[in-house]
Amino acid sequence: MREGSDDATRLAAAPPNDVRPLDEVDRALLAHLVADARVTNAALAEAVGIAPSTCLARVRSLRERGVIRGYHADVDPAAVGLPLQAMISVRLQSDARDRLGEFTGLVRRLPEVRDVYFVAGEDDYLLHVATAGTGALRDLVARLNAHRDVAGTVTSLIFDHLRPVPAPGS
Amino acid sequence: MREGSDDATRLAAAPPNDVRPLDEVDRALLAHLVADARVTNAALAEAVGIAPSTCLARVRSLRERGVIRGYHADVDPAAVGLPLQAMISVRLQSDARDRLGEFTGLVRRLPEVRDVYFVAGEDDYLLHVATAGTGALRDLVARLNAHRDVAGTVTSLIFDHLRPVPAPGS
DNA sequence: GATGAAACTTGTTATGA
DNA sequence: TCATAACAAGTTTCATC
C-alpha cells in the first residue's frame, strides 16, 4: 500500500529502506545483473572475484534488502502486437488530491501502461503506453479523459525508446 | 547502429523483424519471463504446460528473433545513491536534424540517463534520469543546455515511478 | 563475512517416437 | 512436439577459517 490507508500511515515518513552503503563488490554484482539478469551464479562470482557461495549470499541479501527489486525479461512491444508507443501527460482536477491512490491504482492496471511517472509541475502523471495502433491509442486517451478526476491530457507519439544498460565495467 | 551511418542505411526501411505471429504458448512464456526472468526452465515449462526441452527451444527462439531483447535486474535507484529522479524534456535546434544520431549517442552514454524517449511534437527527447541530488541534477541540466544542438529544456521532478508488471495470468 | 568442497538440483543435449 | 535418459553444469549447504 504505497498510498497509505489511514492518517497514521499517510503522515508517516517513508520506510527506512535499510540504506547501508554498498561496497565495490555489491556495485559490481548489480552492474552485471542489470546487464544480464540470467548470468549464472558461478560466472557472476568469477566476474567479480569472489567465491560462488559468497556471491549467492550477497545477491540474496541485495534482493532481500530491496536493492534488487526483481528480474524481468525485456520484450519488444512491437513483436507482441503493440507497435505504437506514446507518452500521455495527465493533469488531474484540483479537487482530486485525496484520490490520487485511486487513480494510480486504475492506470497501473491498464494493460497498455508500461510506466507510470508521478511528477511535480503542471502535469500530475506521465504515462508511457504501448498500443496496437492509432485506434487503440485514441480509445485509451478517450477513456482517460472520461475519468472524473482527469482535467486534461496531452499525448506525444514515441518514435523510439532506448534504455541504456551500462556495461558491467562501470 | 540504430541511427544509420550512410545514405543507404538511413533511407532503408526498418529491419523486417520477423513478425511471425506468436501463439498462446509464446505469450504465456513471455508473461512469465517478464514477471520473473529467473524462473527455471523446468518451472517455466510446467507453468505453461509444455516439455522442458520444448520450452528451452521456444525461449531460445524468442530471444534469437528479438522478441526478448534481454533480461535485466531492476535496481532501486535510491539504494545506489540516486534518489532524485526527473523527466527532462529536450528541444533541439531546428538545424540539428541531421545530427540526431550524435545527440542520441551522447545522452545514452550519460550514466544518469535511464530512459531516452524520442518523441514527436514540440519536444524532441524526454530523458528519464536518476541523480544523487539537486546539485547533480542541476549540473546535468546545465550540461545539456550547454550543448550546441539544444534549444531548451524543461525539467519535472519525479515523485514516484511504477512499472506495472502484469501477472503471468494475463 | 568469506571460503572450498561435498551433496544436491537443474539445465542441456541427444535419441527415438 | 514430446518423453526419456545420460551427462554437464549450476546451486546450495556446511564446516571452517
CSV table of C-alpha atoms (C1' of nucleotides) in Angstrom, one decimal:
chain,number,residue,atom,x,y,z
A,1,MET,CA,0.0,0.0,0.0
A,2,ARG,CA,2.0,2.8,-1.3
A,3,GLU,CA,-0.6,5.4,-0.8
A,4,GLY,CA,-1.4,4.7,2.8
A,5,SER,CA,-4.9,3.9,4.1
A,6,ASP,CA,-5.2,5.8,7.3
A,7,ASP,CA,-3.9,9.1,8.7
A,8,ALA,CA,-1.1,7.5,10.6
A,9,THR,CA,0.2,5.7,7.5
A,10,ARG,CA,-0.3,8.7,5.3
A,11,LEU,CA,1.6,11.0,7.6
A,12,ALA,CA,4.4,8.7,8.4
A,13,ALA,CA,7.8,9.0,6.7
A,14,ALA,CA,8.8,6.6,4.0
A,15,PRO,CA,10.2,3.3,5.4
A,16,PRO,CA,13.9,3.4,6.4
A,17,ASN,CA,14.8,1.2,3.4
A,18,ASP,CA,18.0,0.0,5.1
A,19,VAL,CA,20.4,2.3,3.4
A,20,ARG,CA,23.6,0.7,4.3
A,21,PRO,CA,26.1,1.9,1.8
A,22,LEU,CA,27.0,-0.7,-0.8
A,23,ASP,CA,30.6,-1.7,-1.3
A,24,GLU,CA,32.5,-2.1,-4.5
A,25,VAL,CA,31.6,-5.8,-4.8
A,26,ASP,CA,27.9,-5.1,-4.4
A,27,ARG,CA,28.0,-2.5,-7.1
A,28,ALA,CA,29.8,-4.8,-9.4
A,29,LEU,CA,27.2,-7.5,-8.8
A,30,LEU,CA,24.4,-5.1,-9.6
A,31,ALA,CA,26.1,-3.9,-12.8
A,32,HIS,CA,26.4,-7.4,-14.0
A,33,LEU,CA,22.8,-8.3,-13.0
A,34,VAL,CA,21.4,-5.2,-14.7
A,35,ALA,CA,23.3,-6.1,-17.9
A,36,ASP,CA,22.3,-9.7,-17.8
A,37,ALA,CA,19.9,-11.0,-15.1
A,38,ARG,CA,20.4,-14.6,-16.1
A,39,VAL,CA,24.2,-14.9,-15.6
A,40,THR,CA,24.9,-18.0,-13.6
A,41,ASN,CA,26.0,-17.6,-10.0
A,42,ALA,CA,29.3,-19.3,-10.9
A,43,ALA,CA,30.0,-16.8,-13.8
A,44,LEU,CA,29.0,-13.9,-11.7
A,45,ALA,CA,31.2,-14.9,-8.8
A,46,GLU,CA,34.2,-15.3,-11.1
A,47,ALA,CA,33.5,-11.9,-12.8
A,48,VAL,CA,33.6,-10.0,-9.6
A,49,GLY,CA,36.3,-12.1,-8.0
A,50,ILE,CA,34.5,-13.8,-5.1
A,51,ALA,CA,33.6,-17.4,-4.2
A,52,PRO,CA,30.2,-18.8,-5.6
A,53,SER,CA,28.9,-19.3,-2.1
A,54,THR,CA,29.7,-15.7,-1.1
A,55,CYS,CA,28.2,-14.5,-4.3
A,56,LEU,CA,25.0,-16.3,-3.6
A,57,ALA,CA,24.7,-14.8,-0.2
A,58,ARG,CA,25.5,-11.3,-1.4
A,59,VAL,CA,22.9,-11.4,-4.2
A,60,ARG,CA,20.3,-12.9,-1.9
A,61,SER,CA,21.0,-10.1,0.6
A,62,LEU,CA,20.6,-7.4,-2.1
A,63,ARG,CA,17.3,-8.9,-3.1
A,64,GLU,CA,16.1,-9.1,0.5
A,65,ARG,CA,17.1,-5.6,1.3
A,66,GLY,CA,15.1,-4.3,-1.8
A,67,VAL,CA,18.2,-3.1,-3.6
A,68,ILE,CA,17.3,-5.6,-6.4
A,69,ARG,CA,13.5,-5.2,-6.9
A,70,GLY,CA,13.1,-8.0,-9.4
A,71,TYR,CA,14.4,-9.6,-12.6
A,72,HIS,CA,12.5,-9.0,-15.8
A,73,ALA,CA,12.6,-10.0,-19.4
A,74,ASP,CA,12.7,-7.0,-21.8
A,75,VAL,CA,10.1,-7.8,-24.5
A,76,ASP,CA,9.9,-5.8,-27.7
A,77,PRO,CA,6.4,-4.3,-27.7
A,78,ALA,CA,6.2,-4.3,-31.5
A,79,ALA,CA,6.8,-8.0,-31.5
A,80,VAL,CA,3.8,-8.6,-29.3
A,81,GLY,CA,1.4,-6.5,-31.4
A,82,LEU,CA,1.9,-3.2,-29.7
A,83,PRO,CA,3.9,-1.1,-32.1
A,84,LEU,CA,2.6,2.3,-31.3
A,85,GLN,CA,4.1,3.9,-28.2
A,86,ALA,CA,3.1,7.2,-26.7
A,87,MET,CA,3.7,9.4,-23.6
A,88,ILE,CA,0.5,10.7,-22.2
A,89,SER,CA,0.6,13.7,-19.8
A,90,VAL,CA,-2.3,13.7,-17.4
A,91,ARG,CA,-3.5,16.7,-15.4
A,92,LEU,CA,-5.9,15.9,-12.6
A,93,GLN,CA,-8.7,18.0,-11.3
A,94,SER,CA,-7.5,20.2,-8.4
A,95,ASP,CA,-10.0,18.6,-6.1
A,96,ALA,CA,-8.7,15.1,-6.8
A,97,ARG,CA,-5.8,15.3,-4.5
A,98,ASP,CA,-7.3,13.0,-1.9
A,99,ARG,CA,-8.0,10.4,-4.5
A,100,LEU,CA,-4.5,10.1,-6.0
A,101,GLY,CA,-4.2,6.5,-4.9
A,102,GLU,CA,-7.4,5.6,-6.6
A,103,PHE,CA,-6.3,7.0,-10.0
A,104,THR,CA,-2.8,5.5,-9.6
A,105,GLY,CA,-4.4,2.1,-9.0
A,106,LEU,CA,-6.5,2.5,-12.0
A,107,VAL,CA,-3.8,3.4,-14.5
A,108,ARG,CA,-1.4,0.8,-13.3
A,109,ARG,CA,-3.9,-1.9,-14.1
A,110,LEU,CA,-4.4,-0.8,-17.7
A,111,PRO,CA,-2.5,-3.3,-19.8
A,112,GLU,CA,-1.3,-0.6,-22.2
A,113,VAL,CA,0.6,1.2,-19.5
A,114,ARG,CA,4.3,0.3,-19.2
A,115,ASP,CA,5.5,3.1,-16.9
A,116,VAL,CA,3.7,5.5,-14.6
A,117,TYR,CA,5.7,8.6,-13.6
A,118,PHE,CA,4.1,10.7,-10.9
A,119,VAL,CA,5.6,14.1,-11.5
A,120,ALA,CA,5.7,17.6,-10.0
A,121,GLY,CA,4.7,20.6,-12.0
A,122,GLU,CA,1.7,21.4,-14.2
A,123,ASP,CA,1.0,17.7,-15.0
A,124,ASP,CA,0.5,15.0,-12.4
A,125,TYR,CA,1.2,11.9,-14.3
A,126,LEU,CA,3.2,10.8,-17.3
A,127,LEU,CA,2.1,7.5,-18.7
A,128,HIS,CA,4.3,5.6,-21.1
A,129,VAL,CA,2.0,3.4,-23.1
A,130,ALA,CA,2.3,0.8,-25.9
A,131,THR,CA,-0.8,0.2,-28.1
A,132,ALA,CA,-1.8,-1.9,-31.1
A,133,GLY,CA,-2.3,1.2,-33.3
A,134,THR,CA,-3.9,4.6,-33.6
A,135,GLY,CA,-7.3,3.3,-32.9
A,136,ALA,CA,-6.3,1.7,-29.6
A,137,LEU,CA,-4.4,4.8,-28.6
A,138,ARG,CA,-7.3,7.0,-29.3
A,139,ASP,CA,-9.6,4.8,-27.2
A,140,LEU,CA,-7.1,4.8,-24.4
A,141,VAL,CA,-6.9,8.6,-24.3
A,142,ALA,CA,-10.6,8.9,-24.6
A,143,ARG,CA,-11.1,6.6,-21.6
A,144,LEU,CA,-8.6,8.6,-19.5
A,145,ASN,CA,-10.3,11.8,-20.4
A,146,ALA,CA,-13.6,10.4,-19.4
A,147,HIS,CA,-12.5,9.8,-15.9
A,148,ARG,CA,-14.0,12.3,-13.4
A,149,ASP,CA,-10.6,13.1,-11.9
A,150,VAL,CA,-8.9,13.9,-15.2
A,151,ALA,CA,-8.7,17.6,-16.1
A,152,GLY,CA,-6.9,17.0,-19.4
A,153,THR,CA,-4.3,15.0,-21.3
A,154,VAL,CA,-1.6,15.7,-23.8
A,155,THR,CA,-0.4,12.8,-26.0
A,156,SER,CA,3.0,12.6,-27.7
A,157,LEU,CA,4.0,9.8,-30.0
A,158,ILE,CA,7.2,8.0,-29.2
A,159,PHE,CA,9.4,7.2,-32.2
A,160,ASP,CA,11.9,5.3,-30.3
A,161,HIS,CA,12.7,4.3,-26.8
A,162,LEU,CA,16.2,3.4,-25.6
A,163,ARG,CA,17.1,2.0,-22.2
A,164,PRO,CA,20.9,2.4,-22.0
A,165,VAL,CA,22.2,-0.6,-20.0
A,166,PRO,CA,25.6,0.4,-18.6
A,167,ALA,CA,28.4,-2.1,-19.3
A,168,PRO,CA,29.3,-4.2,-16.3
A,169,GLY,CA,32.6,-2.3,-16.1
A,170,SER,CA,31.0,1.0,-14.9
B,1,MET,CA,23.8,1.4,-35.2
B,2,ARG,CA,20.3,2.5,-34.8
B,3,GLU,CA,20.8,5.9,-36.4
B,4,GLY,CA,22.4,4.6,-39.7
B,5,SER,CA,25.8,5.7,-40.9
B,6,ASP,CA,25.4,6.2,-44.6
B,7,ASP,CA,22.6,7.1,-47.0
B,8,ALA,CA,21.6,3.6,-47.9
B,9,THR,CA,21.2,2.7,-44.2
B,10,ARG,CA,19.4,5.9,-43.4
B,11,LEU,CA,16.9,5.5,-46.2
B,12,ALA,CA,16.3,1.8,-45.8
B,13,ALA,CA,13.1,0.7,-44.0
B,14,ALA,CA,13.4,-0.8,-40.6
B,15,PRO,CA,14.6,-4.4,-40.5
B,16,PRO,CA,11.9,-7.0,-41.2
B,17,ASN,CA,11.9,-8.0,-37.6
B,18,ASP,CA,10.5,-11.4,-38.4
B,19,VAL,CA,6.9,-10.7,-37.4
B,20,ARG,CA,5.6,-14.2,-37.3
B,21,PRO,CA,2.6,-14.1,-35.0
B,22,LEU,CA,3.2,-15.5,-31.6
B,23,ASP,CA,0.9,-18.3,-30.4
B,24,GLU,CA,-0.7,-18.7,-27.0
B,25,VAL,CA,2.3,-20.6,-25.6
B,26,ASP,CA,4.8,-17.9,-26.6
B,27,ARG,CA,2.7,-15.3,-25.0
B,28,ALA,CA,2.4,-17.3,-21.8
B,29,LEU,CA,6.2,-17.8,-21.8
B,30,LEU,CA,6.8,-14.0,-22.3
B,31,ALA,CA,4.4,-13.1,-19.5
B,32,HIS,CA,6.2,-15.4,-17.1
B,33,LEU,CA,9.6,-14.2,-18.1
B,34,VAL,CA,8.6,-10.6,-17.7
B,35,ALA,CA,7.3,-11.3,-14.3
B,36,ASP,CA,10.4,-13.2,-13.3
B,37,ALA,CA,13.3,-13.5,-15.6
B,38,ARG,CA,15.0,-16.1,-13.4
B,39,VAL,CA,12.4,-18.8,-13.4
B,40,THR,CA,14.0,-22.2,-14.1
B,41,ASN,CA,13.3,-23.8,-17.4
B,42,ALA,CA,11.6,-26.7,-15.7
B,43,ALA,CA,9.2,-24.4,-13.7
B,44,LEU,CA,8.5,-22.4,-16.8
B,45,ALA,CA,7.8,-25.5,-18.8
B,46,GLU,CA,5.4,-26.8,-16.2
B,47,ALA,CA,3.7,-23.4,-15.8
B,48,VAL,CA,2.8,-23.2,-19.5
B,49,GLY,CA,2.2,-26.9,-20.0
B,50,ILE,CA,5.0,-28.0,-22.3
B,51,ALA,CA,8.0,-30.2,-22.1
B,52,PRO,CA,11.2,-28.7,-20.7
B,53,SER,CA,13.1,-29.4,-24.0
B,54,THR,CA,10.4,-27.6,-26.0
B,55,CYS,CA,10.4,-24.8,-23.5
B,56,LEU,CA,14.1,-24.3,-23.9
B,57,ALA,CA,13.8,-24.2,-27.7
B,58,ARG,CA,10.9,-21.8,-27.6
B,59,VAL,CA,12.6,-19.4,-25.3
B,60,ARG,CA,15.8,-19.5,-27.3
B,61,SER,CA,13.8,-18.8,-30.4
B,62,LEU,CA,12.1,-15.8,-28.9
B,63,ARG,CA,15.5,-14.5,-27.8
B,64,GLU,CA,17.0,-15.0,-31.2
B,65,ARG,CA,14.1,-13.4,-33.1
B,66,GLY,CA,14.5,-10.3,-30.9
B,67,VAL,CA,11.1,-10.7,-29.2
B,68,ILE,CA,13.0,-11.0,-26.0
B,69,ARG,CA,15.6,-8.2,-26.0
B,70,GLY,CA,17.3,-9.1,-22.8
B,71,TYR,CA,17.0,-10.0,-19.1
B,72,HIS,CA,17.7,-7.2,-16.6
B,73,ALA,CA,17.7,-6.8,-12.8
B,74,ASP,CA,15.6,-3.9,-11.6
B,75,VAL,CA,17.7,-2.0,-9.2
B,76,ASP,CA,16.2,0.6,-6.8
B,77,PRO,CA,17.9,3.9,-7.8
B,78,ALA,CA,17.7,5.3,-4.3
B,79,ALA,CA,19.5,2.3,-2.9
B,80,VAL,CA,22.5,3.0,-5.1
B,81,GLY,CA,22.7,6.7,-4.2
B,82,LEU,CA,20.5,8.1,-6.9
B,83,PRO,CA,17.3,9.2,-5.0
B,84,LEU,CA,16.3,12.1,-7.2
B,85,GLN,CA,14.6,11.3,-10.4
B,86,ALA,CA,13.4,13.7,-13.1
B,87,MET,CA,12.0,13.8,-16.6
B,88,ILE,CA,13.8,16.3,-18.8
B,89,SER,CA,12.2,17.5,-22.0
B,90,VAL,CA,14.7,18.5,-24.6
B,91,ARG,CA,14.0,20.7,-27.6
B,92,LEU,CA,16.7,20.6,-30.2
B,93,GLN,CA,17.7,23.5,-32.5
B,94,SER,CA,15.8,23.3,-35.8
B,95,ASP,CA,19.0,22.9,-37.7
B,96,ALA,CA,20.1,19.9,-35.7
B,97,ARG,CA,18.0,17.4,-37.6
B,98,ASP,CA,20.9,15.9,-39.4
B,99,ARG,CA,22.8,15.3,-36.2
B,100,LEU,CA,20.1,13.5,-34.2
B,101,GLY,CA,22.2,10.4,-34.0
B,102,GLU,CA,25.0,12.3,-32.5
B,103,PHE,CA,22.9,13.7,-29.7
B,104,THR,CA,21.2,10.4,-29.1
B,105,GLY,CA,24.6,8.7,-28.8
B,106,LEU,CA,25.6,11.4,-26.3
B,107,VAL,CA,22.7,11.2,-24.0
B,108,ARG,CA,22.6,7.4,-23.9
B,109,ARG,CA,26.1,7.4,-22.6
B,110,LEU,CA,25.3,9.7,-19.7
B,111,PRO,CA,25.2,7.5,-16.6
B,112,GLU,CA,22.3,9.4,-15.1
B,113,VAL,CA,20.0,8.6,-18.0
B,114,ARG,CA,17.8,5.6,-17.5
B,115,ASP,CA,15.4,6.0,-20.5
B,116,VAL,CA,15.6,8.0,-23.7
B,117,TYR,CA,12.2,8.7,-25.4
B,118,PHE,CA,12.5,10.1,-28.8
B,119,VAL,CA,9.1,11.9,-29.3
B,120,ALA,CA,7.0,13.7,-31.8
B,121,GLY,CA,5.7,17.2,-31.0
B,122,GLU,CA,7.3,20.3,-29.6
B,123,ASP,CA,9.9,18.5,-27.7
B,124,ASP,CA,12.4,16.0,-29.3
B,125,TYR,CA,13.5,14.0,-26.4
B,126,LEU,CA,12.2,13.0,-23.0
B,127,LEU,CA,15.0,11.9,-20.7
B,128,HIS,CA,14.3,9.9,-17.6
B,129,VAL,CA,17.2,10.5,-15.2
B,130,ALA,CA,18.2,9.4,-11.7
B,131,THR,CA,20.7,11.6,-9.8
B,132,ALA,CA,22.4,11.9,-6.5
B,133,GLY,CA,20.6,15.1,-5.5
B,134,THR,CA,19.6,18.6,-6.6
B,135,GLY,CA,23.2,19.6,-7.3
B,136,ALA,CA,23.8,16.7,-9.6
B,137,LEU,CA,20.5,17.3,-11.4
B,138,ARG,CA,21.3,20.9,-11.8
B,139,ASP,CA,24.7,20.1,-13.3
B,140,LEU,CA,23.2,17.6,-15.7
B,141,VAL,CA,20.6,20.1,-16.9
B,142,ALA,CA,23.3,22.7,-17.3
B,143,ARG,CA,25.4,20.3,-19.3
B,144,LEU,CA,22.5,19.5,-21.6
B,145,ASN,CA,21.7,23.2,-22.1
B,146,ALA,CA,25.3,23.9,-23.0
B,147,HIS,CA,25.2,21.6,-25.9
B,148,ARG,CA,25.1,23.4,-29.3
B,149,ASP,CA,22.2,21.4,-30.6
B,150,VAL,CA,19.9,22.0,-27.5
B,151,ALA,CA,17.4,24.8,-27.9
B,152,GLY,CA,15.9,24.4,-24.4
B,153,THR,CA,15.0,22.0,-21.6
B,154,VAL,CA,12.1,21.6,-19.1
B,155,THR,CA,12.7,19.6,-16.0
B,156,SER,CA,10.0,17.9,-13.9
B,157,LEU,CA,10.7,16.1,-10.7
B,158,ILE,CA,9.5,12.6,-10.5
B,159,PHE,CA,7.9,11.7,-7.1
B,160,ASP,CA,7.4,8.1,-8.0
B,161,HIS,CA,7.9,5.7,-10.8
B,162,LEU,CA,5.8,2.5,-11.1
B,163,ARG,CA,6.4,-0.2,-13.7
B,164,PRO,CA,3.3,-2.4,-13.6
B,165,VAL,CA,4.4,-5.9,-14.3
B,166,PRO,CA,1.4,-7.8,-15.5
B,167,ALA,CA,0.7,-11.1,-13.7
B,168,PRO,CA,1.6,-14.2,-15.7
B,169,GLY,CA,-2.0,-15.0,-16.0
B,170,SER,CA,-2.8,-12.1,-18.4
C,1,DG,C1',31.9,-12.1,6.2
C,2,DA,C1',34.4,-15.3,3.2
C,3,DT,C1',35.9,-19.8,1.7
C,4,DG,C1',36.3,-24.7,-0.6
C,5,DA,C1',34.4,-28.9,-1.2
C,6,DA,C1',30.6,-32.1,-1.0
C,7,DA,C1',25.8,-33.1,-1.9
C,8,DC,C1',22.2,-31.9,-4.4
C,9,DT,C1',19.4,-29.8,-8.1
C,10,DT,C1',18.9,-28.2,-12.6
C,11,DG,C1',20.0,-27.3,-17.4
C,12,DT,C1',21.1,-29.3,-21.7
C,13,DT,C1',21.6,-32.4,-25.5
C,14,DA,C1',20.5,-36.4,-28.0
C,15,DT,C1',17.6,-40.0,-29.2
C,16,DG,C1',13.6,-42.3,-30.9
C,17,DA,C1',8.7,-41.9,-31.1
D,1,DT,C1',6.3,-31.6,-30.1
D,2,DC,C1',7.2,-35.0,-26.5
D,3,DA,C1',9.4,-38.4,-23.2
D,4,DT,C1',13.3,-40.4,-21.7
D,5,DA,C1',17.9,-40.9,-20.4
D,6,DA,C1',22.6,-39.6,-19.7
D,7,DC,C1',25.8,-36.0,-19.0
D,8,DA,C1',27.3,-31.5,-17.9
D,9,DA,C1',26.7,-27.6,-15.3
D,10,DG,C1',24.9,-24.9,-11.8
D,11,DT,C1',23.2,-24.2,-6.9
D,12,DT,C1',23.2,-24.7,-2.1
D,13,DT,C1',24.7,-26.2,2.4
D,14,DC,C1',28.0,-26.6,5.8
D,15,DA,C1',32.2,-26.9,8.5
D,16,DT,C1',36.0,-24.0,8.7
D,17,DC,C1',38.9,-20.0,8.6
